[in-house]
Every structure is written in C-alpha cells, then in structure tokens.
Amino acid sequence: MANVQKRPNGKWRARYRDSNGKEHARHFDRKVEAQRWLDEVTTSIVTGQYVDPQSARKPFKEYAEEWRRSQPHRPSTARAVEQHLRCHAYPAWESRTLGGIKPGDVQSWVTSLTSTHKLAASTTRTVFNTVNAVFSAAVRDRMIPLNPCTGVKLPSVPRKQIVPLTVAQVRSLATQIAAPYKGLVYLAASTGLRPGEVFGLQRRHLNLARATLTVDQQVQQTKHGVFVGPPKTDRSYRVVPLPRMATDAVKAHLKSFPAPTQQDWLFTAPEGGPVAYNEFMKRVWRPACRKAGIPDGVGPHALRHHYASLLIKHGESVKTVSERLGHTNAAMTLNIYTHLWPDSEERTRAAVDCAYADRPDEPAQEVA
C-alpha cells in the first residue's frame, strides 16, 4: 500500500510498505515532491533495486566481518583479507555506516594509503580490491544502492620487466643445490609450474610413458602450517608435456629418492612430508643461489619465468604460453611477458612490401 496524504500541519506525507510489511514514510512541503519520491520508491521495488533505508545504517565493520567469515577463501587469501581490513580499513571506517561512506571518502582513503601510510602502489590496489569486494557484496545484498568504490582512481603500478634466468644459470643452480632437489630445479625450469605446484607433486601426477605431468593441487604454507589445496585458479588445472630433459631428471631423481606408491611425494622435506616454502627458501634455495652466483631476491618463481622465456623465444603463441603456465587468460601472459616477444617492426614492413611487390604503382596520368 502506498499513498500521499496531507497532514494537519500542511505537510504532505508519502508512505509505503516494503515486501516485509514494514511501513516507511517521509514528509514534504509540496504534494508533487511527495508523489515523485513515492514513484521512485515504487519503481525500485518493481525493478528489484529497492534498498531498505535502515540497511545502510549498519556499521561498516560489522557487515565486513560477516562478509569475511562467509567467504570460501583458501587460508592464505583469508589471512590477507583479514589483515587488509584490520590494518587499513577498520582504522578509517570502524565507526562509519555502510551508507555513510561516500566515493570521496574512499578516494581520500586510497590516496592516504600511499601518501601517509607509504604502501606500495601494488599493495594499495590489493587492499582496495578487498574493500571493493565488501561494498560490492553490500550492493548485491541490497544494503546500499551504489558501490562507493566505483570510479575511484588508483595509483599506477610501475611495470617491472622480467629478466629470466639463463640456461647456464639454471644448470649452475641445479649443480649447487642439495641433491634431493636437483630434479626439482630441472623439472620446474622445463614445465613452468609454480613453486607450490611443484611441491604438490605426487607420484600419481607423473605419466612418464606419455611424457606428461598433471597439475591438480598445490602445497602452501601459512602461519597455521603447511596444507595441500587446489591450484591457484580453475585454469591452473592442466596437463603439461614433459620435455626429455624433464623426464631424464625425474627418472634420475626417482632412482636416488624412490617414491614407491602413487601417493608418495615426488619431493619431500628433510623430516618427511611435502616441502614447506619458508624452510626450503632458508635451508636450500638461498644457499644454492649464493653458490651459483644468482642475485639475492631471486626465488623459485624465476624458474617459471625461465620456462616462459624459452617458449616465447622458440615462437610459441601467447595462447600456448598462457595454457602451459595455467594463467587465467592470455592478457595476463602478455602483461607479464610482452617485452620478451620478438620485435615485429621488420615483419610488419615486410608484410606490406610483399603485398605490393608484384603490382608496383604506376605513375598517375595527367588529365589534359
């Protein structure tokens, strides 16, 4: 029920009942204003865009915590999201309501993350994405009509050009690293697997007869321990062809460090079980890099970049490289490795010259 009535004091009252039977009312000086407001509310109800005015008064922190606890995040993501909100969002908006945070407030907050709190541009964007997800959920839940994060300008992230390891560096690293992980270096360098995907390999993932490797899990380490979970994205589930170098390295590894059952880990920690990233970096990777003369700061992910650079150098398409790496899409691959693709200036010149080579231009005829 919705109507407009004139009150004894001369004001016009517009009222309606929402889908839950709750009555809402506002008072206006003119009847036309009351009717216009009522028409707008009625339209929003009919189109499914109605938002209860009371919903927007919910505290931002209260809603954000409800949202956070309901998300199916993997442990590492859940930890990052909790930190983003606790360290950067709640100090700014803990006492604010969902509807009380405007686009200008979000813009000022984003700017302060880099100017005041000195966060890197990439970190600022990551924190913003978490807050944007909260407000997007609030819009879907009909808590607020619009997302105040829409249109906010973010700091630009300087693009870092990947400098892949050379073949000589990979060989040197494989020579210097502890014996149980020599095969890991060659396998990662020849398949492009993420470190967690390499650590998550079990005997069942190898098909040496067909020279293929299946990726369907990864090992991650958080403050709560080491756990086995699904790959990073849906596209990360993949079957990767094994070059001869990889199959030879795996066979040599299995000869020295057998994995008798299909459930045995291909590479194990010294105390048994899957390799834990932090301990691997401290005890194995960094000492090997120093011996091999590889600069500090280079991590196991460099072997993935090395693999990508080899595919690009030998003419593989963006699509193929993206599929082998398990990227979400080809655009991501280009964004990371575009500088590694050969320059096409000469090929574009040759393409045009070739098209016109057999039909040279004839001089124009003058009109008398």
CSV table of C-alpha atoms in Angstrom, one decimal:
chain,number,residue,atom,x,y,z
A,1,MET,CA,0.0,0.0,0.0
A,2,ALA,CA,1.3,3.4,-0.9
A,3,ASN,CA,-0.4,6.8,-0.7
A,4,VAL,CA,0.1,10.5,-0.2
A,5,GLN,CA,-1.9,12.4,2.4
A,6,LYS,CA,-2.0,16.0,3.6
A,7,ARG,CA,-1.2,16.4,7.3
A,8,PRO,CA,-2.9,18.9,9.7
A,9,ASN,CA,0.3,21.0,9.8
A,10,GLY,CA,0.1,21.4,6.0
A,11,LYS,CA,2.9,18.9,5.2
A,12,TRP,CA,2.4,16.1,2.7
A,13,ARG,CA,3.2,12.6,3.9
A,14,ALA,CA,4.2,9.9,1.5
A,15,ARG,CA,4.1,6.3,2.8
A,16,TYR,CA,4.5,2.8,1.6
A,17,ARG,CA,5.1,-0.8,2.9
A,18,ASP,CA,8.0,-2.8,1.8
A,19,SER,CA,8.0,-6.5,1.0
A,20,ASN,CA,8.3,-7.4,4.7
A,21,GLY,CA,5.2,-5.3,5.5
A,22,LYS,CA,7.3,-2.6,7.2
A,23,GLU,CA,5.9,0.9,6.8
A,24,HIS,CA,8.2,3.8,5.6
A,25,ALA,CA,7.2,7.4,5.4
A,26,ARG,CA,8.6,10.9,4.5
A,27,HIS,CA,7.2,14.4,4.7
A,28,PHE,CA,7.4,17.0,2.1
A,29,ASP,CA,6.3,20.7,1.7
A,30,ARG,CA,4.6,20.0,-1.7
A,31,LYS,CA,2.4,17.2,-2.9
A,32,VAL,CA,4.3,16.9,-6.2
A,33,GLU,CA,7.6,16.2,-4.3
A,34,ALA,CA,5.9,13.6,-2.1
A,35,GLN,CA,4.5,11.8,-5.2
A,36,ARG,CA,7.8,11.9,-7.1
A,37,TRP,CA,9.6,10.3,-4.1
A,38,LEU,CA,6.9,7.6,-3.8
A,39,ASP,CA,7.0,6.9,-7.6
A,40,GLU,CA,10.8,6.4,-7.4
A,41,VAL,CA,10.5,4.0,-4.5
A,42,THR,CA,7.7,2.1,-6.2
A,43,THR,CA,9.9,1.8,-9.4
A,44,SER,CA,12.8,0.5,-7.4
A,45,ILE,CA,10.6,-2.1,-5.8
A,46,VAL,CA,9.2,-3.3,-9.1
A,47,THR,CA,12.6,-3.5,-10.8
A,48,GLY,CA,14.2,-5.3,-7.8
A,49,GLN,CA,16.5,-2.4,-6.9
A,50,TYR,CA,14.8,-1.4,-3.7
A,51,VAL,CA,17.1,-0.8,-0.7
A,52,ASP,CA,15.7,-0.5,2.8
A,53,PRO,CA,16.9,2.9,4.2
A,54,GLN,CA,17.6,1.2,7.5
A,55,SER,CA,20.1,-1.3,6.0
A,56,ALA,CA,22.6,1.5,5.1
A,57,ARG,CA,22.9,2.3,8.8
A,58,LYS,CA,24.6,-0.9,9.5
A,59,PRO,CA,28.2,-0.3,10.7
A,60,PHE,CA,30.8,-1.0,8.0
A,61,LYS,CA,33.0,-3.2,10.3
A,62,GLU,CA,30.0,-5.3,11.4
A,63,TYR,CA,29.0,-6.0,7.8
A,64,ALA,CA,32.6,-6.5,6.6
A,65,GLU,CA,33.2,-9.1,9.3
A,66,GLU,CA,30.1,-11.0,8.4
A,67,TRP,CA,31.1,-10.9,4.8
A,68,ARG,CA,34.7,-12.1,5.6
A,69,ARG,CA,33.6,-15.0,7.7
A,70,SER,CA,31.2,-16.2,5.0
A,71,GLN,CA,33.8,-16.3,2.1
A,72,PRO,CA,35.2,-19.6,0.8
A,73,HIS,CA,38.7,-18.2,0.8
A,74,ARG,CA,41.7,-20.5,0.9
A,75,PRO,CA,43.8,-20.0,4.1
A,76,SER,CA,46.4,-17.7,2.5
A,77,THR,CA,43.7,-15.5,1.0
A,78,ALA,CA,41.7,-15.4,4.2
A,79,ARG,CA,44.7,-14.3,6.1
A,80,ALA,CA,45.4,-11.5,3.6
A,81,VAL,CA,41.8,-10.3,3.6
A,82,GLU,CA,41.7,-10.2,7.4
A,83,GLN,CA,44.9,-8.2,7.5
A,84,HIS,CA,43.7,-5.7,4.9
A,85,LEU,CA,40.5,-4.9,6.8
A,86,ARG,CA,42.1,-4.9,10.3
A,87,CYS,CA,45.1,-2.8,9.4
A,88,HIS,CA,43.8,-0.5,6.8
A,89,ALA,CA,40.0,-0.3,6.5
A,90,TYR,CA,38.8,-0.5,10.1
A,91,PRO,CA,41.0,2.2,11.5
A,92,ALA,CA,39.5,4.6,8.9
A,93,TRP,CA,35.8,3.4,8.9
A,94,GLU,CA,35.2,1.4,12.1
A,95,SER,CA,32.7,3.9,13.4
A,96,ARG,CA,31.1,4.6,10.0
A,97,THR,CA,28.0,3.1,8.5
A,98,LEU,CA,27.8,1.4,5.1
A,99,GLY,CA,25.7,4.2,3.7
A,100,GLY,CA,27.8,6.9,5.3
A,101,ILE,CA,30.9,6.2,3.3
A,102,LYS,CA,30.9,8.2,0.0
A,103,PRO,CA,33.1,7.9,-3.1
A,104,GLY,CA,35.1,10.9,-1.9
A,105,ASP,CA,35.8,9.2,1.3
A,106,VAL,CA,37.1,6.1,-0.5
A,107,GLN,CA,39.3,8.3,-2.8
A,108,SER,CA,40.8,10.1,0.2
A,109,TRP,CA,41.5,6.8,1.9
A,110,VAL,CA,43.2,5.3,-1.2
A,111,THR,CA,45.4,8.3,-1.5
A,112,SER,CA,46.3,8.2,2.1
A,113,LEU,CA,47.4,4.6,1.9
A,114,THR,CA,50.3,5.6,-0.4
A,115,SER,CA,51.0,9.2,0.8
A,116,THR,CA,50.6,8.7,4.6
A,117,HIS,CA,51.0,5.0,5.2
A,118,LYS,CA,53.6,4.6,2.5
A,119,LEU,CA,52.2,1.5,1.0
A,120,ALA,CA,53.4,0.4,-2.4
A,121,ALA,CA,51.1,1.1,-5.3
A,122,SER,CA,50.5,-2.7,-5.8
A,123,THR,CA,49.7,-3.2,-2.2
A,124,THR,CA,47.3,-0.3,-2.2
A,125,ARG,CA,45.5,-1.8,-5.1
A,126,THR,CA,45.3,-5.2,-3.3
A,127,VAL,CA,43.9,-3.6,-0.2
A,128,PHE,CA,41.4,-1.6,-2.3
A,129,ASN,CA,40.2,-4.7,-4.0
A,130,THR,CA,39.3,-6.2,-0.6
A,131,VAL,CA,37.3,-3.2,0.4
A,132,ASN,CA,35.7,-3.0,-3.1
A,133,ALA,CA,34.6,-6.7,-2.7
A,134,VAL,CA,32.9,-5.8,0.6
A,135,PHE,CA,30.9,-2.9,-0.9
A,136,SER,CA,30.1,-4.9,-4.0
A,137,ALA,CA,28.6,-7.6,-1.7
A,138,ALA,CA,26.7,-4.9,0.2
A,139,VAL,CA,25.1,-3.8,-3.1
A,140,ARG,CA,24.1,-7.3,-4.0
A,141,ASP,CA,22.6,-7.8,-0.5
A,142,ARG,CA,20.6,-4.6,-1.0
A,143,MET,CA,22.3,-2.9,1.9
A,144,ILE,CA,23.3,0.1,-0.1
A,145,PRO,CA,22.2,1.3,-3.6
A,146,LEU,CA,25.6,2.0,-5.0
A,147,ASN,CA,29.2,1.0,-4.5
A,148,PRO,CA,31.3,4.0,-3.3
A,149,CYS,CA,34.4,2.4,-4.8
A,150,THR,CA,33.2,2.8,-8.3
A,151,GLY,CA,35.2,5.4,-10.2
A,152,VAL,CA,37.9,5.7,-7.6
A,153,LYS,CA,41.4,6.4,-9.1
A,154,LEU,CA,44.1,4.0,-8.0
A,155,PRO,CA,47.9,4.6,-8.1
A,156,SER,CA,49.7,3.3,-11.1
A,157,VAL,CA,52.0,0.4,-10.7
A,158,PRO,CA,55.4,0.7,-12.4
A,159,ARG,CA,55.8,-2.3,-14.7
A,160,LYS,CA,58.8,-4.4,-13.9
A,161,GLN,CA,60.4,-6.2,-16.8
A,162,ILE,CA,61.1,-9.9,-16.0
A,163,VAL,CA,64.8,-10.8,-16.6
A,164,PRO,CA,64.7,-14.6,-16.9
A,165,LEU,CA,67.4,-16.9,-15.7
A,166,THR,CA,69.7,-18.2,-18.5
A,167,VAL,CA,70.2,-21.8,-19.3
A,168,ALA,CA,73.7,-21.5,-17.8
A,169,GLN,CA,72.3,-20.1,-14.5
A,170,VAL,CA,69.7,-22.9,-14.3
A,171,ARG,CA,72.4,-25.6,-14.8
A,172,SER,CA,74.7,-23.9,-12.3
A,173,LEU,CA,71.8,-23.8,-9.7
A,174,ALA,CA,71.0,-27.5,-10.3
A,175,THR,CA,74.6,-28.3,-9.7
A,176,GLN,CA,74.9,-26.3,-6.5
A,177,ILE,CA,71.5,-27.2,-4.9
A,178,ALA,CA,71.2,-30.1,-2.4
A,179,ALA,CA,70.9,-33.4,-4.2
A,180,PRO,CA,67.3,-34.2,-3.3
A,181,TYR,CA,66.2,-31.0,-5.1
A,182,LYS,CA,68.3,-31.1,-8.3
A,183,GLY,CA,65.4,-32.8,-10.1
A,184,LEU,CA,63.1,-30.1,-8.8
A,185,VAL,CA,65.2,-27.3,-10.5
A,186,TYR,CA,65.2,-29.1,-13.9
A,187,LEU,CA,61.5,-30.0,-13.6
A,188,ALA,CA,60.3,-26.5,-12.7
A,189,ALA,CA,62.5,-25.0,-15.4
A,190,SER,CA,61.1,-27.3,-18.1
A,191,THR,CA,57.4,-27.2,-17.1
A,192,GLY,CA,56.8,-23.7,-15.7
A,193,LEU,CA,55.0,-25.0,-12.6
A,194,ARG,CA,54.5,-22.6,-9.7
A,195,PRO,CA,56.6,-23.4,-6.6
A,196,GLY,CA,53.5,-24.6,-4.8
A,197,GLU,CA,52.5,-26.8,-7.7
A,198,VAL,CA,56.0,-28.4,-7.8
A,199,PHE,CA,55.9,-29.1,-4.0
A,200,GLY,CA,52.4,-30.6,-4.5
A,201,LEU,CA,53.5,-33.2,-7.0
A,202,GLN,CA,53.0,-36.9,-6.1
A,203,ARG,CA,54.0,-40.0,-8.0
A,204,ARG,CA,50.4,-40.3,-9.3
A,205,HIS,CA,50.8,-37.0,-11.2
A,206,LEU,CA,53.6,-38.3,-13.5
A,207,ASN,CA,53.0,-40.3,-16.7
A,208,LEU,CA,56.5,-40.9,-17.9
A,209,ALA,CA,55.3,-43.3,-20.7
A,210,ARG,CA,53.3,-40.4,-22.3
A,211,ALA,CA,55.8,-37.8,-21.0
A,212,THR,CA,53.1,-35.7,-19.3
A,213,LEU,CA,52.5,-34.2,-15.9
A,214,THR,CA,49.1,-33.4,-14.3
A,215,VAL,CA,48.6,-30.4,-12.1
A,216,ASP,CA,45.6,-30.7,-9.7
A,217,GLN,CA,46.9,-29.4,-6.4
A,218,GLN,CA,49.5,-27.3,-4.7
A,219,VAL,CA,51.2,-27.0,-1.3
A,220,GLN,CA,51.0,-23.7,0.6
A,221,GLN,CA,52.4,-22.6,3.9
A,222,THR,CA,50.7,-20.2,6.3
A,223,LYS,CA,51.2,-19.3,9.9
A,224,HIS,CA,48.9,-22.2,10.7
A,225,GLY,CA,51.1,-24.7,9.0
A,226,VAL,CA,51.5,-26.5,5.6
A,227,PHE,CA,48.5,-27.6,3.8
A,228,VAL,CA,47.5,-29.1,0.4
A,229,GLY,CA,44.9,-27.3,-1.6
A,230,PRO,CA,43.6,-26.8,-5.1
A,231,PRO,CA,45.6,-24.9,-7.7
A,232,LYS,CA,45.5,-21.1,-7.8
A,233,THR,CA,42.7,-20.8,-10.4
A,234,ASP,CA,40.4,-23.1,-12.5
A,235,ARG,CA,42.8,-22.6,-15.4
A,236,SER,CA,45.7,-23.9,-13.3
A,237,TYR,CA,44.3,-27.4,-13.6
A,238,ARG,CA,46.2,-28.7,-16.6
A,239,VAL,CA,48.3,-31.4,-18.2
A,240,VAL,CA,51.8,-30.2,-19.1
A,241,PRO,CA,54.1,-32.0,-21.6
A,242,LEU,CA,57.4,-33.2,-20.3
A,243,PRO,CA,60.5,-32.5,-22.4
A,244,ARG,CA,63.2,-35.1,-22.5
A,245,MET,CA,65.2,-33.1,-20.0
A,246,ALA,CA,62.4,-33.3,-17.5
A,247,THR,CA,61.8,-37.0,-17.9
A,248,ASP,CA,65.5,-37.7,-17.6
A,249,ALA,CA,65.7,-35.6,-14.5
A,250,VAL,CA,62.7,-37.2,-12.9
A,251,LYS,CA,63.9,-40.7,-13.6
A,252,ALA,CA,67.3,-39.9,-12.1
A,253,HIS,CA,65.6,-38.4,-9.1
A,254,LEU,CA,63.3,-41.4,-8.5
A,255,LYS,CA,66.3,-43.7,-8.8
A,256,SER,CA,68.1,-41.9,-6.0
A,257,PHE,CA,65.0,-40.9,-4.0
A,258,PRO,CA,62.3,-43.5,-4.7
A,259,ALA,CA,58.5,-42.8,-4.4
A,260,PRO,CA,57.1,-46.4,-4.3
A,261,THR,CA,53.4,-45.6,-4.1
A,262,GLN,CA,51.2,-43.3,-6.2
A,263,GLN,CA,50.6,-41.1,-3.1
A,264,ASP,CA,54.2,-40.5,-2.2
A,265,TRP,CA,55.5,-37.0,-2.6
A,266,LEU,CA,57.9,-36.5,-5.5
A,267,PHE,CA,60.0,-34.1,-3.4
A,268,THR,CA,60.0,-34.2,0.3
A,269,ALA,CA,61.1,-32.1,3.3
A,270,PRO,CA,64.1,-33.4,5.3
A,271,GLU,CA,61.7,-34.6,8.1
A,272,GLY,CA,59.3,-36.1,5.6
A,273,GLY,CA,56.1,-34.9,4.1
A,274,PRO,CA,55.7,-32.2,1.4
A,275,VAL,CA,58.2,-29.4,1.0
A,276,ALA,CA,57.4,-26.2,3.0
A,277,TYR,CA,58.2,-23.0,1.2
A,278,ASN,CA,59.8,-21.0,4.0
A,279,GLU,CA,62.1,-23.7,5.2
A,280,PHE,CA,63.0,-24.6,1.6
A,281,MET,CA,64.0,-21.0,0.9
A,282,LYS,CA,66.1,-20.7,4.1
A,283,ARG,CA,67.8,-24.1,4.1
A,284,VAL,CA,68.0,-25.0,0.4
A,285,TRP,CA,67.3,-22.3,-2.2
A,286,ARG,CA,69.2,-19.2,-0.9
A,287,PRO,CA,72.4,-21.1,-0.1
A,288,ALA,CA,72.3,-22.7,-3.6
A,289,CYS,CA,71.7,-19.3,-5.3
A,290,ARG,CA,74.7,-17.8,-3.5
A,291,LYS,CA,77.0,-20.7,-4.6
A,292,ALA,CA,75.6,-20.4,-8.2
A,293,GLY,CA,76.2,-16.6,-8.3
A,294,ILE,CA,72.5,-15.9,-8.7
A,295,PRO,CA,71.5,-12.4,-7.3
A,296,ASP,CA,69.7,-12.2,-3.9
A,297,GLY,CA,66.0,-11.8,-4.2
A,298,VAL,CA,65.6,-14.4,-7.0
A,299,GLY,CA,63.1,-17.0,-5.9
A,300,PRO,CA,61.9,-20.3,-7.3
A,301,HIS,CA,59.3,-18.4,-9.4
A,302,ALA,CA,62.3,-17.4,-11.6
A,303,LEU,CA,62.3,-21.0,-13.0
A,304,ARG,CA,58.7,-20.4,-14.2
A,305,HIS,CA,59.8,-17.2,-15.9
A,306,HIS,CA,62.7,-19.1,-17.5
A,307,TYR,CA,60.3,-21.7,-18.9
A,308,ALA,CA,58.1,-18.9,-20.4
A,309,SER,CA,61.0,-17.2,-22.0
A,310,LEU,CA,62.1,-20.4,-23.7
A,311,LEU,CA,58.6,-20.9,-25.2
A,312,ILE,CA,58.5,-17.3,-26.4
A,313,LYS,CA,62.0,-17.5,-27.8
A,314,HIS,CA,61.1,-20.5,-29.9
A,315,GLY,CA,58.0,-19.0,-31.4
A,316,GLU,CA,55.1,-20.3,-29.3
A,317,SER,CA,51.9,-18.3,-29.4
A,318,VAL,CA,50.5,-16.2,-26.5
A,319,LYS,CA,47.7,-18.7,-26.2
A,320,THR,CA,50.0,-21.7,-25.8
A,321,VAL,CA,52.3,-20.0,-23.3
A,322,SER,CA,49.2,-19.0,-21.3
A,323,GLU,CA,47.8,-22.5,-21.3
A,324,ARG,CA,51.2,-24.1,-20.3
A,325,LEU,CA,51.5,-21.6,-17.4
A,326,GLY,CA,47.9,-22.0,-16.2
A,327,HIS,CA,47.2,-18.3,-16.5
A,328,THR,CA,43.6,-17.1,-16.2
A,329,ASN,CA,43.8,-15.6,-19.7
A,330,ALA,CA,46.2,-14.6,-22.4
A,331,ALA,CA,46.0,-11.0,-21.4
A,332,MET,CA,47.7,-11.8,-18.1
A,333,THR,CA,50.5,-13.6,-20.0
A,334,LEU,CA,51.0,-10.6,-22.3
A,335,ASN,CA,51.0,-8.2,-19.3
A,336,ILE,CA,53.9,-10.1,-17.7
A,337,TYR,CA,56.0,-11.2,-20.7
A,338,THR,CA,55.1,-8.8,-23.6
A,339,HIS,CA,58.7,-7.4,-23.6
A,340,LEU,CA,60.1,-10.9,-24.3
A,341,TRP,CA,58.3,-11.4,-27.6
A,342,PRO,CA,60.5,-10.5,-30.6
A,343,ASP,CA,60.1,-7.1,-32.1
A,344,SER,CA,57.8,-7.1,-35.1
A,345,GLU,CA,58.8,-3.9,-36.9
A,346,GLU,CA,60.6,-5.7,-39.7
A,347,ARG,CA,57.9,-8.3,-40.1
A,348,THR,CA,55.2,-5.6,-40.5
A,349,ARG,CA,57.3,-3.7,-43.1
A,350,ALA,CA,57.8,-6.9,-45.0
A,351,ALA,CA,54.1,-7.8,-44.9
A,352,VAL,CA,53.1,-4.6,-46.7
A,353,ASP,CA,56.1,-4.7,-49.1
A,354,CYS,CA,55.2,-8.3,-50.1
A,355,ALA,CA,51.6,-7.4,-50.8
A,356,TYR,CA,52.6,-4.6,-53.2
A,357,ALA,CA,55.8,-6.2,-54.7
A,358,ASP,CA,54.1,-7.9,-57.7
A,359,ARG,CA,51.9,-4.8,-58.6
A,360,PRO,CA,54.1,-1.8,-58.5
A,361,ASP,CA,52.4,1.6,-58.5
A,362,GLU,CA,52.0,3.1,-62.0
A,363,PRO,CA,52.6,6.8,-62.4
A,364,ALA,CA,49.4,8.8,-62.4
A,365,GLN,CA,48.2,10.0,-65.8
A,366,GLU,CA,47.8,13.8,-66.2
A,367,VAL,CA,44.4,15.0,-67.3
A,368,ALA,CA,44.7,17.3,-70.3
